[in-house]
mmCIF file of C-alpha atoms and ligand atoms in Angstrom:
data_model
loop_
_atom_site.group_PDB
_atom_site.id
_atom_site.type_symbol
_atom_site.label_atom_id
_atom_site.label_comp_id
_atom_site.label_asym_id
_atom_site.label_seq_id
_atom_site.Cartn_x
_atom_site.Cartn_y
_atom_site.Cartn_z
ATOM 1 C CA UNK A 1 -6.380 24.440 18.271
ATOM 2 C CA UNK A 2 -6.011 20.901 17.587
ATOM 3 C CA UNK A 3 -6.519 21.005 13.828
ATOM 4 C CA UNK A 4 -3.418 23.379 11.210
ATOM 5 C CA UNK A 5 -6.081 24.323 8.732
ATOM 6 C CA UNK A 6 -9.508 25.091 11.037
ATOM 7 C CA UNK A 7 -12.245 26.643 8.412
ATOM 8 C CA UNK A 8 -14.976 28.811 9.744
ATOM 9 C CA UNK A 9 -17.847 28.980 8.304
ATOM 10 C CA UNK A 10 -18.838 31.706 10.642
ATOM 11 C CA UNK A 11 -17.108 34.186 8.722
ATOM 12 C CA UNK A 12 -20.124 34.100 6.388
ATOM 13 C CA UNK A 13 -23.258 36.868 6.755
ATOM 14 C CA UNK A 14 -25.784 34.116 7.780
ATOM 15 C CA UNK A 15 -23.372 33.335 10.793
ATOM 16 C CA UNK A 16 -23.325 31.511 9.063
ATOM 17 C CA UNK A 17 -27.799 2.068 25.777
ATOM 18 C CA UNK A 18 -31.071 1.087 24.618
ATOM 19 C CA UNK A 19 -32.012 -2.745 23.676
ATOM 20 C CA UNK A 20 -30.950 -4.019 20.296
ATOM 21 C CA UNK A 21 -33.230 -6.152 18.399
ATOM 22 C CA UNK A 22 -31.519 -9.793 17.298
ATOM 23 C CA UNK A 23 -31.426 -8.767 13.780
ATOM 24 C CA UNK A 24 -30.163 -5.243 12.844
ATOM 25 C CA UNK A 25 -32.456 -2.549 12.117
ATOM 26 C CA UNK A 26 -30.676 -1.517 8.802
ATOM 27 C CA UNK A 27 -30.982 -5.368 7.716
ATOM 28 C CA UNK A 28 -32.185 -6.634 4.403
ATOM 29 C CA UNK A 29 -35.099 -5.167 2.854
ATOM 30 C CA UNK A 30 -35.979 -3.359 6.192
ATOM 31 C CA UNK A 31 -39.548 -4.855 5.708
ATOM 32 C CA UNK A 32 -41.742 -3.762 8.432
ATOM 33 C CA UNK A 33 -39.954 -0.975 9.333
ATOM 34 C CA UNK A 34 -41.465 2.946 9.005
ATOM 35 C CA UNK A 35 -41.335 4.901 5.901
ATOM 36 C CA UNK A 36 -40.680 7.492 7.162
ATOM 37 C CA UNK A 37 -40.631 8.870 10.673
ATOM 38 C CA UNK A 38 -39.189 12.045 13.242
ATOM 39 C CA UNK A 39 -37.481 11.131 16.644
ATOM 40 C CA UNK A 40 -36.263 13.586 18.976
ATOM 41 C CA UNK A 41 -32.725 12.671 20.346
ATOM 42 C CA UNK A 42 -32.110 15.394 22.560
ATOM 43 C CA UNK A 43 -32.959 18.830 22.836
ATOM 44 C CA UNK A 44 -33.711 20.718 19.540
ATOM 45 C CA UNK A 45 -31.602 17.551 17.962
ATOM 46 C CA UNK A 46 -33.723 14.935 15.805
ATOM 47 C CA UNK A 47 -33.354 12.143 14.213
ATOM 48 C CA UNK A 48 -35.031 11.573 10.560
ATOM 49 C CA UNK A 49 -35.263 7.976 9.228
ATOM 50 C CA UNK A 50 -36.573 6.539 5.607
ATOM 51 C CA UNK A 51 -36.665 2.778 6.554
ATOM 52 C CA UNK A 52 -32.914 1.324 6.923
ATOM 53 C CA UNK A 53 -31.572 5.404 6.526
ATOM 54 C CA UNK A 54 -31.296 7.997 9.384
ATOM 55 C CA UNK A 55 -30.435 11.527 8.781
ATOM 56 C CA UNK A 56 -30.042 14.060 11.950
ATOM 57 C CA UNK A 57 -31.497 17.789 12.046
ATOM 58 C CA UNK A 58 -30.987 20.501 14.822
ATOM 59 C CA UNK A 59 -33.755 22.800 14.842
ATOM 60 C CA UNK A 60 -32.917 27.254 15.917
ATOM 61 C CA UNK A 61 -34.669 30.133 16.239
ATOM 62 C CA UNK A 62 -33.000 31.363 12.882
ATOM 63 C CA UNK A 63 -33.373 28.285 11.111
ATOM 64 C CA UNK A 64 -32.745 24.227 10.730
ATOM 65 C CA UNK A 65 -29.381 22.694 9.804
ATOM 66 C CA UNK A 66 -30.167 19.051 8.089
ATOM 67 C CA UNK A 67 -27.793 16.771 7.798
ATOM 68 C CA UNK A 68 -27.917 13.929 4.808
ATOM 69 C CA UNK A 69 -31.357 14.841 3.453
ATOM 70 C CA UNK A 70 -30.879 10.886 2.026
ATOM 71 C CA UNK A 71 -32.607 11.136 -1.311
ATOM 72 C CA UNK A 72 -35.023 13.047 -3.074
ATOM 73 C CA UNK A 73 -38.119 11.514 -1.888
ATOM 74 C CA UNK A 74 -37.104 11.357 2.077
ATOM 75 C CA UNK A 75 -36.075 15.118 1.453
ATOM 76 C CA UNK A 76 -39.387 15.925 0.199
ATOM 77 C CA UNK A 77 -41.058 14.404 3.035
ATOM 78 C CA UNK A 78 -38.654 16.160 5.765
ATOM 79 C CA UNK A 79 -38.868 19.332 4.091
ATOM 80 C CA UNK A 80 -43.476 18.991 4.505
ATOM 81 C CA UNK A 81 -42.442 17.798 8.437
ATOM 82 C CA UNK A 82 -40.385 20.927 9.170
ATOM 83 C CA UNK A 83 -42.480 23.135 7.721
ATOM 84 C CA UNK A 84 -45.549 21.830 9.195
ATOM 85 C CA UNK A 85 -43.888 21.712 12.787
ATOM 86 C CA UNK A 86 -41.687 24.154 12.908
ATOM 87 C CA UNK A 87 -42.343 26.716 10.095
ATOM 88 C CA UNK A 88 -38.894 27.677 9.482
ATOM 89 C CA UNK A 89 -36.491 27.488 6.146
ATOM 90 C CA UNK A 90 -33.580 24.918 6.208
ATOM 91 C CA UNK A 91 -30.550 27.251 6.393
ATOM 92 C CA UNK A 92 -27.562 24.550 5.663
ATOM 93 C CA UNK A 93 -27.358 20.804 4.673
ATOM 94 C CA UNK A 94 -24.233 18.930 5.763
ATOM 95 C CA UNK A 95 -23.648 16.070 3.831
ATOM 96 C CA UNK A 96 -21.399 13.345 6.134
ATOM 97 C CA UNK A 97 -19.667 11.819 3.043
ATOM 98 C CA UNK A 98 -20.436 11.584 -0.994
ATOM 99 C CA UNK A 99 -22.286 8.140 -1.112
ATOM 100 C CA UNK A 100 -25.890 8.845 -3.210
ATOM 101 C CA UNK A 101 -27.762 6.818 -0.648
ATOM 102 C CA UNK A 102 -27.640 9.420 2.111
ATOM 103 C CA UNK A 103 -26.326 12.939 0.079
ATOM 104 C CA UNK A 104 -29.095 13.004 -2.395
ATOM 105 C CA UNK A 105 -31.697 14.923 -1.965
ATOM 106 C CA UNK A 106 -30.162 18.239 -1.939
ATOM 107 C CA UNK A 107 -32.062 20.164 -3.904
ATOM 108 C CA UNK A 108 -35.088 19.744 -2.223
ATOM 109 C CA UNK A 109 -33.271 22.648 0.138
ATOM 110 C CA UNK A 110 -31.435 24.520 -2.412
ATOM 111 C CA UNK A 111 -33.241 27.674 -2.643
ATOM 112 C CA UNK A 112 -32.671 28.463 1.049
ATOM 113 C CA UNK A 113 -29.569 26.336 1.991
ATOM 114 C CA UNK A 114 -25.600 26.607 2.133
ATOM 115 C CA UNK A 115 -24.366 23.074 1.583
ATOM 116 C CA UNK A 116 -21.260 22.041 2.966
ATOM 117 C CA UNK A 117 -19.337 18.556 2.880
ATOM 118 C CA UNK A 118 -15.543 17.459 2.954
ATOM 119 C CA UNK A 119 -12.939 18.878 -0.055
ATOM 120 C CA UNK A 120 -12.583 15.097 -1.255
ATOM 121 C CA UNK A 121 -16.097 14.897 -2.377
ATOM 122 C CA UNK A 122 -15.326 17.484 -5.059
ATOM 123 C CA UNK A 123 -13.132 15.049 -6.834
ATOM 124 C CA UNK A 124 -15.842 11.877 -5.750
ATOM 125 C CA UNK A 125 -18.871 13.309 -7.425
ATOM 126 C CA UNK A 126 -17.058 13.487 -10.812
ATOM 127 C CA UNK A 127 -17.465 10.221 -12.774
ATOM 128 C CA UNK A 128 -14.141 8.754 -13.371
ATOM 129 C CA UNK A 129 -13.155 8.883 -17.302
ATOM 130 C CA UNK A 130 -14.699 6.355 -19.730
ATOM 131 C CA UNK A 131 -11.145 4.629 -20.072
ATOM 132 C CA UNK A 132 -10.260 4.937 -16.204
ATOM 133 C CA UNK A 133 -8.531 2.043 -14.692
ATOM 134 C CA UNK A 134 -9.928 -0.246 -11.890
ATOM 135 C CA UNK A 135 -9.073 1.072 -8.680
ATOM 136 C CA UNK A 136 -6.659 -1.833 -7.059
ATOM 137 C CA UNK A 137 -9.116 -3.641 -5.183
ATOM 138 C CA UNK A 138 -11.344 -3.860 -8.515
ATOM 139 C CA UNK A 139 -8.090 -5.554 -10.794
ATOM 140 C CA UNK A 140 -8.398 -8.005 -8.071
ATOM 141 C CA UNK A 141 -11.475 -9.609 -8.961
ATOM 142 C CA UNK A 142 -10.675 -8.654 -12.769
ATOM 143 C CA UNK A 143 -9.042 -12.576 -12.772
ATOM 144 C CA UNK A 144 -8.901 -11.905 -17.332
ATOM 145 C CA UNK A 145 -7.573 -8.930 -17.085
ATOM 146 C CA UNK A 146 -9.643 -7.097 -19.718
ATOM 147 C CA UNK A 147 -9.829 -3.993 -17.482
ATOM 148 C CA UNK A 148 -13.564 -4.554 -17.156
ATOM 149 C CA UNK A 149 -15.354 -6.410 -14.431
ATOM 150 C CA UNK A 150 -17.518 -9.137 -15.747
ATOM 151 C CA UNK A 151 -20.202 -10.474 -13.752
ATOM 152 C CA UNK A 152 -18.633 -14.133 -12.819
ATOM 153 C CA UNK A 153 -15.847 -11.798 -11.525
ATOM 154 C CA UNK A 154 -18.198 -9.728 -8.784
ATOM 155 C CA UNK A 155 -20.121 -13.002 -7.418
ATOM 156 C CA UNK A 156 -20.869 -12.062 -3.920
ATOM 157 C CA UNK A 157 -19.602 -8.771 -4.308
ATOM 158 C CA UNK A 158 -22.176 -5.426 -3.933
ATOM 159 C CA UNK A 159 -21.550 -5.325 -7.889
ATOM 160 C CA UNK A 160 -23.845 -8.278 -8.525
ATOM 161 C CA UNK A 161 -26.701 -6.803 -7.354
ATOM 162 C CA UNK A 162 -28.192 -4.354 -10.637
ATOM 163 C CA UNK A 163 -25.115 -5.494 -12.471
ATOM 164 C CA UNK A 164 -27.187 -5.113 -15.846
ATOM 165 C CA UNK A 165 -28.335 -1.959 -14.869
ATOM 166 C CA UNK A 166 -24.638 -0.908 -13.855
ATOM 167 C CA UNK A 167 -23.462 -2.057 -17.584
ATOM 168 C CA UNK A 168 -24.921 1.436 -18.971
ATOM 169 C CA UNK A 169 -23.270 0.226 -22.408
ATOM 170 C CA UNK A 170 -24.315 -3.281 -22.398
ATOM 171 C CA UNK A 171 -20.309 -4.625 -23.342
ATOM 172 C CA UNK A 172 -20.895 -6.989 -20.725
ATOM 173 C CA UNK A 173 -18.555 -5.559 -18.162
ATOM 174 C CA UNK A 174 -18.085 -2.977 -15.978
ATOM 175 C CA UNK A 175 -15.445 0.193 -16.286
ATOM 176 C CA UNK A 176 -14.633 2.170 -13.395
ATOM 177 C CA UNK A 177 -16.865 4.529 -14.409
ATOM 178 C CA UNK A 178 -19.873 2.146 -14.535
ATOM 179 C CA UNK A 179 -18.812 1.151 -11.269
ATOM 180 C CA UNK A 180 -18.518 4.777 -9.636
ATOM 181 C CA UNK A 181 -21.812 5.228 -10.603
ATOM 182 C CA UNK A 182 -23.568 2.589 -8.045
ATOM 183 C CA UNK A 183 -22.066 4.887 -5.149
ATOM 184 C CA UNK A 184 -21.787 8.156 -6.453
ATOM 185 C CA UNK A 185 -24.201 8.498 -9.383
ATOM 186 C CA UNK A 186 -27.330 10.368 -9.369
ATOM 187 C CA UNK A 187 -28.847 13.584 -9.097
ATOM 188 C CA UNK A 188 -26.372 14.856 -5.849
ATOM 189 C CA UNK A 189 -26.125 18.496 -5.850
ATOM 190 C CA UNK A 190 -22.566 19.160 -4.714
ATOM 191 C CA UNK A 191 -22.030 21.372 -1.409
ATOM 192 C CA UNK A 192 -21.768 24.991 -2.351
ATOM 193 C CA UNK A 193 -18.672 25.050 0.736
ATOM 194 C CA UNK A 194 -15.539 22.145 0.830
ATOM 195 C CA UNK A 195 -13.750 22.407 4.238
ATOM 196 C CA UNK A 196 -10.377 20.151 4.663
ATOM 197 C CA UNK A 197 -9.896 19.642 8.230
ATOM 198 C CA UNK A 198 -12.837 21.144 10.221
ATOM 199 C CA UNK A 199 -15.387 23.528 10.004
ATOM 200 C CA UNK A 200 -18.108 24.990 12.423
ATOM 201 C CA UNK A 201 -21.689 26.732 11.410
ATOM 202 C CA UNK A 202 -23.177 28.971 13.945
ATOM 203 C CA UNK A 203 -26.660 29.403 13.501
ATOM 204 C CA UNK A 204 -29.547 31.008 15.736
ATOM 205 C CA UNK A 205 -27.299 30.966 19.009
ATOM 206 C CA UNK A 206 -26.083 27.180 18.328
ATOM 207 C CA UNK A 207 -23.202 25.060 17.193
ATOM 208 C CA UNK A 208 -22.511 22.595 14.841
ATOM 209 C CA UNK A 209 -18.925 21.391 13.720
ATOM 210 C CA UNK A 210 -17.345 18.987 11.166
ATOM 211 C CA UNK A 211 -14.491 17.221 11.782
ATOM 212 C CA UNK A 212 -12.274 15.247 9.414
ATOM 213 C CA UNK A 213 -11.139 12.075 11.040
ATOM 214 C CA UNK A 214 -9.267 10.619 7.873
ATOM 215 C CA UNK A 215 -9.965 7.915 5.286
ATOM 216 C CA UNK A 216 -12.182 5.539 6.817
ATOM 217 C CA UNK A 217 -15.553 4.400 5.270
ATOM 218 C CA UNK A 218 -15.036 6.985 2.456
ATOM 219 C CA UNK A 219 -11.748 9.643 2.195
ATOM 220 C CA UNK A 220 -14.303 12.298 2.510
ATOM 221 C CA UNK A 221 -16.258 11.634 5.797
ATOM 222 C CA UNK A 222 -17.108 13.708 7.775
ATOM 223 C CA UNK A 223 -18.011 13.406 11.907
ATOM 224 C CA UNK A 224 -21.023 16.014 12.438
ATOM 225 C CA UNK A 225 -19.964 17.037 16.380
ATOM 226 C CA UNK A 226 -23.401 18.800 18.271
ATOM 227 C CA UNK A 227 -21.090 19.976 21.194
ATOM 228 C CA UNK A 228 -24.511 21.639 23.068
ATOM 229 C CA UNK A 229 -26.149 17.917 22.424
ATOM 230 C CA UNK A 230 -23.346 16.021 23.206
ATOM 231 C CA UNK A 231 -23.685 14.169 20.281
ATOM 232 C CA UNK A 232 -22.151 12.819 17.022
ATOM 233 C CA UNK A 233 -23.228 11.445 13.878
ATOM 234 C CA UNK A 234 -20.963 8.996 12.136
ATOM 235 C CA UNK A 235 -23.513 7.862 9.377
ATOM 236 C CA UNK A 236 -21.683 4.281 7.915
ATOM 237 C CA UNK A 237 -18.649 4.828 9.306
ATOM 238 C CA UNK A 238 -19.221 3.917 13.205
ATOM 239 C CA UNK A 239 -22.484 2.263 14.158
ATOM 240 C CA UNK A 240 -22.981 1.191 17.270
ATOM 241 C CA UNK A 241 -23.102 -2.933 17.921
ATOM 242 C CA UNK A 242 -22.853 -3.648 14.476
ATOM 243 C CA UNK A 243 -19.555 -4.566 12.738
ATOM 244 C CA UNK A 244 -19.044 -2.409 9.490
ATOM 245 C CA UNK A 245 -21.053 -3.613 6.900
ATOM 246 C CA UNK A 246 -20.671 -6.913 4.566
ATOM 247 C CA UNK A 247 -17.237 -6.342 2.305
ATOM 248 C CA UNK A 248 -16.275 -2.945 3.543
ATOM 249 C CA UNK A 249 -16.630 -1.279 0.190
ATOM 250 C CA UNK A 250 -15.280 1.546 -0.997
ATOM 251 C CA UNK A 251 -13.061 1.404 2.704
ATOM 252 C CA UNK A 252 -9.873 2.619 3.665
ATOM 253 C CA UNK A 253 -7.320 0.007 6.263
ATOM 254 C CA UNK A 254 -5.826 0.744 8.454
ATOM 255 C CA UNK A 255 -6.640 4.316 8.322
ATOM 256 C CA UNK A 256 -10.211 3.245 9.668
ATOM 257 C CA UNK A 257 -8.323 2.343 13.282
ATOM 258 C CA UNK A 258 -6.732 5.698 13.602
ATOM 259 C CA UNK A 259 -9.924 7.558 12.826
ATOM 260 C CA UNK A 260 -11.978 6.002 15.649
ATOM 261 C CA UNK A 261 -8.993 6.488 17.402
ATOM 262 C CA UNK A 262 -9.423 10.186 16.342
ATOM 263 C CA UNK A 263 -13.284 10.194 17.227
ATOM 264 C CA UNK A 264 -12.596 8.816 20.950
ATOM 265 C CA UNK A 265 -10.607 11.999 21.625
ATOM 266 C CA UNK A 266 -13.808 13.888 20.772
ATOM 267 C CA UNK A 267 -16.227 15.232 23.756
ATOM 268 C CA UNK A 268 -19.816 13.419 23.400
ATOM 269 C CA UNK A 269 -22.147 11.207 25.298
ATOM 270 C CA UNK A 270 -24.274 10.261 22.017
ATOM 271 C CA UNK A 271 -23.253 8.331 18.958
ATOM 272 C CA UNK A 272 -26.148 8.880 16.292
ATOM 273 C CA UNK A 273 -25.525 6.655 13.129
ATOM 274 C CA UNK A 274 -27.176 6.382 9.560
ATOM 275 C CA UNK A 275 -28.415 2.807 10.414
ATOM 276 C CA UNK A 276 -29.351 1.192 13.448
ATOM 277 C CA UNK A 277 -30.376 2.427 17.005
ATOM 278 C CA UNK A 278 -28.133 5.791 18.858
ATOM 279 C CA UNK A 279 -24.967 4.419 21.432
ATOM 280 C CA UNK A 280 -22.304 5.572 23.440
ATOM 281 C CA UNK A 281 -18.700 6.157 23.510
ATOM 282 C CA UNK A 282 -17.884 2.345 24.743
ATOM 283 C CA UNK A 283 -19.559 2.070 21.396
ATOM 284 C CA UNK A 284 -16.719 3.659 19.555
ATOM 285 C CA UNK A 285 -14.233 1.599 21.701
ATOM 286 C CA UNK A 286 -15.606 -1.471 20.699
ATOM 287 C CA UNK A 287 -15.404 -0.915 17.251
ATOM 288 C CA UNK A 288 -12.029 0.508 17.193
ATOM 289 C CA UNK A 289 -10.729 -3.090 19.345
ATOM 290 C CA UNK A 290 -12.692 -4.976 16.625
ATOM 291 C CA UNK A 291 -11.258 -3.495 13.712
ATOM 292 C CA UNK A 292 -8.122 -3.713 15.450
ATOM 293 C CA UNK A 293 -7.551 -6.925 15.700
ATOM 294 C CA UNK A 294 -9.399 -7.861 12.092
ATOM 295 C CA UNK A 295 -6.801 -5.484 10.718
ATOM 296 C CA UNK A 296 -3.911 -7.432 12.608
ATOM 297 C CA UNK A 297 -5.386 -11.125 12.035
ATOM 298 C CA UNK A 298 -5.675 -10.368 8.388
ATOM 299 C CA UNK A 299 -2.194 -8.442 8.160
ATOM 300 C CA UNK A 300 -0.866 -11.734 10.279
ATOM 301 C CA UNK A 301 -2.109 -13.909 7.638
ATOM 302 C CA UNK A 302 -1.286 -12.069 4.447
ATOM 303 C CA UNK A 303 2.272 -11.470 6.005
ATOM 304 C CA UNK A 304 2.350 -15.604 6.729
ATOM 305 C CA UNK A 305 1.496 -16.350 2.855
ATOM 306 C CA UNK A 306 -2.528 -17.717 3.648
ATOM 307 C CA UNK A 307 -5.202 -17.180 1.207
ATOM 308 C CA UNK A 308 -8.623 -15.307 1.617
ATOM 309 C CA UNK A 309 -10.642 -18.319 1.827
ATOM 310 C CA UNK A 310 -8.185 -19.417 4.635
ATOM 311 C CA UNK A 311 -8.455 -16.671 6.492
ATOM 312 C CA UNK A 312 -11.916 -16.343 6.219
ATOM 313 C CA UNK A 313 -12.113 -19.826 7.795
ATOM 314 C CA UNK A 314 -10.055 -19.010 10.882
ATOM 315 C CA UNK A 315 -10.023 -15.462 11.612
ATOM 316 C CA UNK A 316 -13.807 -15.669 13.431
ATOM 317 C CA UNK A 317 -13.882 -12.701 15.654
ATOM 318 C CA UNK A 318 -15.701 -14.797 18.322
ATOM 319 C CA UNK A 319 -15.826 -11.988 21.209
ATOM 320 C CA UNK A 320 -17.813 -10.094 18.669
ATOM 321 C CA UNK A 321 -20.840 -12.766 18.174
ATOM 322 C CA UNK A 322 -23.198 -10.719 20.045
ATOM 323 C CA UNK A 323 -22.899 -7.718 17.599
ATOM 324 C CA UNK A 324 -25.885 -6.926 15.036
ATOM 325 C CA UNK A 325 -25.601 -8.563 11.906
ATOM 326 C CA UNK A 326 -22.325 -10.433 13.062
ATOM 327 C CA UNK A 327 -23.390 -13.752 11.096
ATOM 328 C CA UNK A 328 -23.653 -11.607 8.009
ATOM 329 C CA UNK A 329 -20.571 -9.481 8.381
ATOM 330 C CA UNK A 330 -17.822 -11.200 9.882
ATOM 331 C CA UNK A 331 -16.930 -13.267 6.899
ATOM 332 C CA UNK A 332 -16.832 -10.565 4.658
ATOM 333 C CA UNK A 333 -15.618 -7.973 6.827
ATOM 334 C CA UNK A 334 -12.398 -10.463 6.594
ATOM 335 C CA UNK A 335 -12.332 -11.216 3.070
ATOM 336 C CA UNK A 336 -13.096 -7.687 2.695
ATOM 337 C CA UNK A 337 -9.706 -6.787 4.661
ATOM 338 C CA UNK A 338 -7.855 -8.837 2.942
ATOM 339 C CA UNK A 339 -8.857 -7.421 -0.271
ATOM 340 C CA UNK A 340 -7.758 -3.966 0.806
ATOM 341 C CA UNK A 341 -4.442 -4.533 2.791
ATOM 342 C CA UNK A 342 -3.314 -7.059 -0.178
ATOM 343 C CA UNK A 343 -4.150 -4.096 -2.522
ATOM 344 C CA UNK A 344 -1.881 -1.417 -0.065
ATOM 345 C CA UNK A 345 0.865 -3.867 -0.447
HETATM 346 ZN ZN1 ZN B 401 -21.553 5.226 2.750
#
């Protein structure tokens, strides 16, 4: 066994490379794409989507496993679909990672399901005290150094967006707590199981596992491995032909590298994300190559004295131009990366 502190879940009673569009599917507004809609992936494995979101569920003769019921009113629908179609109870939810735009929702299954997610959402879902410091990256952009993050100081950060509705008590500026909120706030109901390194749910003759690949996207991620399917779910952490997202908020470098590294050594043919269209394992290759050599250009730079704005001008990660959302990405993915390794240092 690969993994010192394996967790089984079965110890419990209840035993227990298609085309891509020009413009990414998760971009924007996602005007014009479904509501809400049910693909089948493989198998009894399906995909769930509420416009730009995709959640995954795995349907068995003694129940469903859902994982990232997404929020309360995609949860709703899904739980109308399954029952309509299948007429069976949702026996566990996985959540991949503690970010309220894909674990909410919960409760919707609550009164029938075990939910389970990684140990380091325990501490995430609690909000950070009232007189909490920025986290590293945040004192960054905190240029006065009041400890609060105005709203000159986020330009063209996530934070801008809602910033009035972030500044709960209207001081002007945002406290770590204030800030936790826009990720982790909400009505999540936390996972009735933690796990640390991996755990597996048997259910109705099938498998599921969770596998901890380290800090990546979030320090509480986890990789839902269908080993029947042949297929994972990395949610935001991997998605296929699409660089990570905008200013890779909330991310962990280099640790990112040596989890993909981590999810190459796993056996699957299918990569099913929370955004954008299903891939393969070259998938995972190319994103672990691109973050690579961000990672090093940036770390090259920092370590030769340039500034953010000069390494966003030069570092252009050209062999990647023909990934989704590339023009919208690449600049921030390296300001981004600077941000974080100049905070490590
Ligand atoms: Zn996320």
């Amino acid at each position: 066994m690969r993994y010192g502190l394996m967790f089984l879940v079965t110890a419990m009673t209840a035993y227990l490379g298609l085309p891509q569009p020009a413009l990414g599917q998760g971009f924007g507004t996602g005007k014009g794409l479904p509501r809400h809609e049910i693909t089948n992936l493989t198998g009894d494995l399906y995909r769930f989507r509420q416009v730009r979101h995709f959640g995954m569920f795995l349907v068995t003769t003694d129940g469903i496993v859902v994982v990232d019921p997404t929020n309360s009113e995609a949860a709703a629908w899904l739980k109308d679909q399954l029952d309509e179609r299948f007429g069976l109870p949702v026996k566990y939810v996985i959540y991949s990672h503690s970010h309220n735009d894909h674990s909410s929702g919960g409760e919707v299954f609550a009164d029938t399901a075990t939910i389970i997610g990684h140990e380091n959402m325990r501490k995430n879902l609690v909000s950070p005290a009232a007189d909490a410091a920025l986290l590293p990256r945040e004192q960054l952009w905190d240029t006065n150094h009041d400890g609060l993050l105005q709203k000159t100081e986020v330009e063209g950060t996530a934070l801008a967006n809602g910033f009035a509705a972030l500044d709960s008590d209207r001081n002007g500026g945002l406290s770590r707590a204030e800030v936790w909120v826009r990720q982790f706030g909400g009505e999540q109901v936390p996972p009735d199981i933690y796990y640390a390194d991996r755990a597996s749910i048997n259910l109705g003759g099938k498998t599921v596992e969770l596998h901890y690949m380290g800090r990546n996207h979030s320090d509480d991620m986890s990789v839902v491995l269908f080993p029947e399917e042949r297929t994972i779910y990395t949610v935001d952490f991997l998605t296929p032909k699409r660089p990570p997202r905008a200013d890779l908020g909330g991310g962990f470098l280099p640790d990112w590298v040596a989890s993909l590294r981590r999810v190459e050594q796993l056996d699957f043919d299918i990569i099913s994300p929370g955004h954008e269209l299903p891939g393969t394992k070259a998938d995972v290759i190319e994103q672990r190559h691109y973050l690579e050599e961000l990672v090093e250009a940036v770390s090259e730079g920092i370590a030769a004295g340039r500034t953010k704005q000069q390494l966003v001008e030069t570092i252009l990660m050209e062999d990647y131009d023909h990934l989704i959302e590339y023009d919208f990405s690449r600049a921030r993915n390296v300001a981004g990366a600077y941000e974080i390794l100049i905070s490590n240092e």
